[in-house]
Coordinates of C-alpha atoms in Angstrom, one line a residue:
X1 CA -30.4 -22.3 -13.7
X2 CA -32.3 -19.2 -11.8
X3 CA -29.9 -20.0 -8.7
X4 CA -26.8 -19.6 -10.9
X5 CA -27.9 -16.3 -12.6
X6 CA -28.9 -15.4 -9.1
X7 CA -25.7 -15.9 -7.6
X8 CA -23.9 -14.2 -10.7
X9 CA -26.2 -11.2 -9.7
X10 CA -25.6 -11.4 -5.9
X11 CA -21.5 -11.7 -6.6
X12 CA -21.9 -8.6 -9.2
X13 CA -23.7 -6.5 -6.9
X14 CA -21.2 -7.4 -3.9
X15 CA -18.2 -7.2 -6.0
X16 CA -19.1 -3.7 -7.0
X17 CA -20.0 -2.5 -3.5
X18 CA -16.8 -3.7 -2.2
X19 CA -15.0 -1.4 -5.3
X20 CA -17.0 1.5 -4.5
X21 CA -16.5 1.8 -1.1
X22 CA -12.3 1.3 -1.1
X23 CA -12.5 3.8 -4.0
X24 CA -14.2 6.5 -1.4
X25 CA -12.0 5.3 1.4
X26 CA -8.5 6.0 -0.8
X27 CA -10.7 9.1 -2.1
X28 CA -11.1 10.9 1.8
X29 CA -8.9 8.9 3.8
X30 CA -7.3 12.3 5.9
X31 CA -4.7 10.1 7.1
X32 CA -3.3 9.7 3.1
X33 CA -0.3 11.5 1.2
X34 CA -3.5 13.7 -0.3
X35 CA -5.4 14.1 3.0
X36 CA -2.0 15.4 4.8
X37 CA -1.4 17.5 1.6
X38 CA -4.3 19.0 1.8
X39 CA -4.5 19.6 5.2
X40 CA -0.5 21.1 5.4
X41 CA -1.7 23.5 2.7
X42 CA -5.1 24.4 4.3
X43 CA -3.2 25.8 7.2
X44 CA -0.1 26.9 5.8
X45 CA -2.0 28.8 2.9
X46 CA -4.0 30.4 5.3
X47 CA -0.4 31.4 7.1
X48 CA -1.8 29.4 10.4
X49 CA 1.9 27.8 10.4
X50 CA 1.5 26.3 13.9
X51 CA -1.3 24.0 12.9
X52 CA 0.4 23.5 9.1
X53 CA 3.6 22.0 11.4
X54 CA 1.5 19.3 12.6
X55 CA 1.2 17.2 9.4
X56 CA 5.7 18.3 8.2
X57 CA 8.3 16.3 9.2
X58 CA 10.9 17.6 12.1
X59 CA 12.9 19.0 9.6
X60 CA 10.1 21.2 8.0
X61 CA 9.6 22.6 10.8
X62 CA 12.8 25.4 10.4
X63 CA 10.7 26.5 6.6
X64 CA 7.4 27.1 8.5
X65 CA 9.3 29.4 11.3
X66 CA 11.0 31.2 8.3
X67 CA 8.1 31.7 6.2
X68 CA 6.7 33.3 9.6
X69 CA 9.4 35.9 10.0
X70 CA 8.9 37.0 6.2
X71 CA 5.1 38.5 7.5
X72 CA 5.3 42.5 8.1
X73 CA 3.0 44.4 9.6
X74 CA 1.4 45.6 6.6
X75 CA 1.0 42.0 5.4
X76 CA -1.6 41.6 8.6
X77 CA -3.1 44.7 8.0
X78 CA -3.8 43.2 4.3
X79 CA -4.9 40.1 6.1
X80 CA -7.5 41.2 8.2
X81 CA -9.6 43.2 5.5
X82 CA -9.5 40.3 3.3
X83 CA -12.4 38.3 3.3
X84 CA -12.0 34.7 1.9
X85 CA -9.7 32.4 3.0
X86 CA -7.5 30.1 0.4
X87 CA -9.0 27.1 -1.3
X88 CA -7.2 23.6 -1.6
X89 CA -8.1 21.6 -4.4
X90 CA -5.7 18.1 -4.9
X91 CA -4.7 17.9 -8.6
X92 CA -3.1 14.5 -8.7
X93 CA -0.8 12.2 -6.6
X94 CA 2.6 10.5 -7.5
X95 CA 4.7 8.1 -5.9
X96 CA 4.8 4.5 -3.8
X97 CA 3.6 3.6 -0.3
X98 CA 6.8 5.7 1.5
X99 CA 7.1 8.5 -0.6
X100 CA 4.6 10.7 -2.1
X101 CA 4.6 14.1 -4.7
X102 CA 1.3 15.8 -4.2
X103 CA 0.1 18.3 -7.0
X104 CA -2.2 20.7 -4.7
X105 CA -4.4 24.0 -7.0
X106 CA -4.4 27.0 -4.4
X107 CA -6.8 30.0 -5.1
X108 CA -6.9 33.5 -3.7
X109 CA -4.2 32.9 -1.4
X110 CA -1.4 35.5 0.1
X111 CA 2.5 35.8 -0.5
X112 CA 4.6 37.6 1.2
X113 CA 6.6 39.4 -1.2
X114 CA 10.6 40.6 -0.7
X115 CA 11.9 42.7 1.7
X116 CA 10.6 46.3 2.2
X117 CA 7.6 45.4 -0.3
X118 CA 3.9 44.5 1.1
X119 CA 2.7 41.1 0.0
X120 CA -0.4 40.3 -2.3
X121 CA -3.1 38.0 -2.9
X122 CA -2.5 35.9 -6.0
X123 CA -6.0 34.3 -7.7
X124 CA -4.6 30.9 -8.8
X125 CA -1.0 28.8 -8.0
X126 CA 0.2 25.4 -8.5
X127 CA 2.4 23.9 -6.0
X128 CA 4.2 19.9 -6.0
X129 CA 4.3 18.9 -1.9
X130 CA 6.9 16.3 -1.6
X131 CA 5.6 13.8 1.3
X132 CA 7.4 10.7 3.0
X133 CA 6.3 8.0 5.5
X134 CA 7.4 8.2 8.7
X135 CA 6.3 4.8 10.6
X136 CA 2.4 4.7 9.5
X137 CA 1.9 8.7 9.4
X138 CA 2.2 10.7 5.9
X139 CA 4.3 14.0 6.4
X140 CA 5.3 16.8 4.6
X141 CA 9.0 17.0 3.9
X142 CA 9.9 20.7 3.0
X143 CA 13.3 21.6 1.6
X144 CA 12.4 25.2 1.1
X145 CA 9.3 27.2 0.8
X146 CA 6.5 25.7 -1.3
X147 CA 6.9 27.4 -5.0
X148 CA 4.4 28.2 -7.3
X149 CA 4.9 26.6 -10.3
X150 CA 2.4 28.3 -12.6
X151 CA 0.5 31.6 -11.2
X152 CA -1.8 33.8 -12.3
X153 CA -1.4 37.6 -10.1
X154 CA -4.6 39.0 -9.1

């Protein structure tokens, strides 16, 4: 009788351990639809679009080079005297294993604003990153610049 209960414990203590640690691998795997979402918007947020192309498909690649050209001068000069970078928080993921929507929280990040007008930092956006699989790597796909879906100006 103390072997069963024994064993019930051992298999209960195992059984958990094994949950736990899958749940933190899914949870900071960097390689993920959220780890490359996070990542893409790290850089791109920060308007290091060189490093942001790394984790976007081939076809991204023509967004992140247009997004470039929309930074003036005075949108560098506004950059260099700021003095936090943006933060990437991961709301939520949707989707199956080749295709992925990623819900990403940005905060105190810059956008370049329209033509002949300076851009500006905005306190809070929400943005929905639409990744697919390519062979066993998660990429962005970008079919225009990410939009903010809800924003709060700063």
């Amino acid at each position: 009788m103390a072997t069963r209960r024994l064993m019930r414990f051992v298999f209960a203590i195992v059984t958990t351990a094994v949950i736990t640690s899958c749940n933190i691998a899914v949870r900071h795997n960097p390689n993920g639809a959220k780890g490359v979402a996070e990542s893409f918007s790290r850089e791109y947020f920060n308007l290091r679009y060189k490093n942001a192309a790394k984790y976007c498909t081939k076809g991204s690649e023509q967004w992140l080079k247009f997004a470039a050209s929309q930074i003036s001068g005075e949108d560098i000069e506004t950059l260099r005297t700021a003095n936090d970078e943006a933060e990437v928080k991961i709301e939520k993921e949707d989707g199956d294993d080749r295709h992925s929507t990623v819900t990403v929280i940005v905060s105190n990040y810059f956008e370049a604003d329209t033509i002949g007008r300076s851009g500006h930092f905005n306190d809070k956006g929400t943005f929905r990153l639409s990744l697919v699989r390519e062979g066993k790597a998660w990429k962005v796909r970008m079919e225009g610049l990410p939009r903010n879906e809800r924003q709060s100006r700063g």
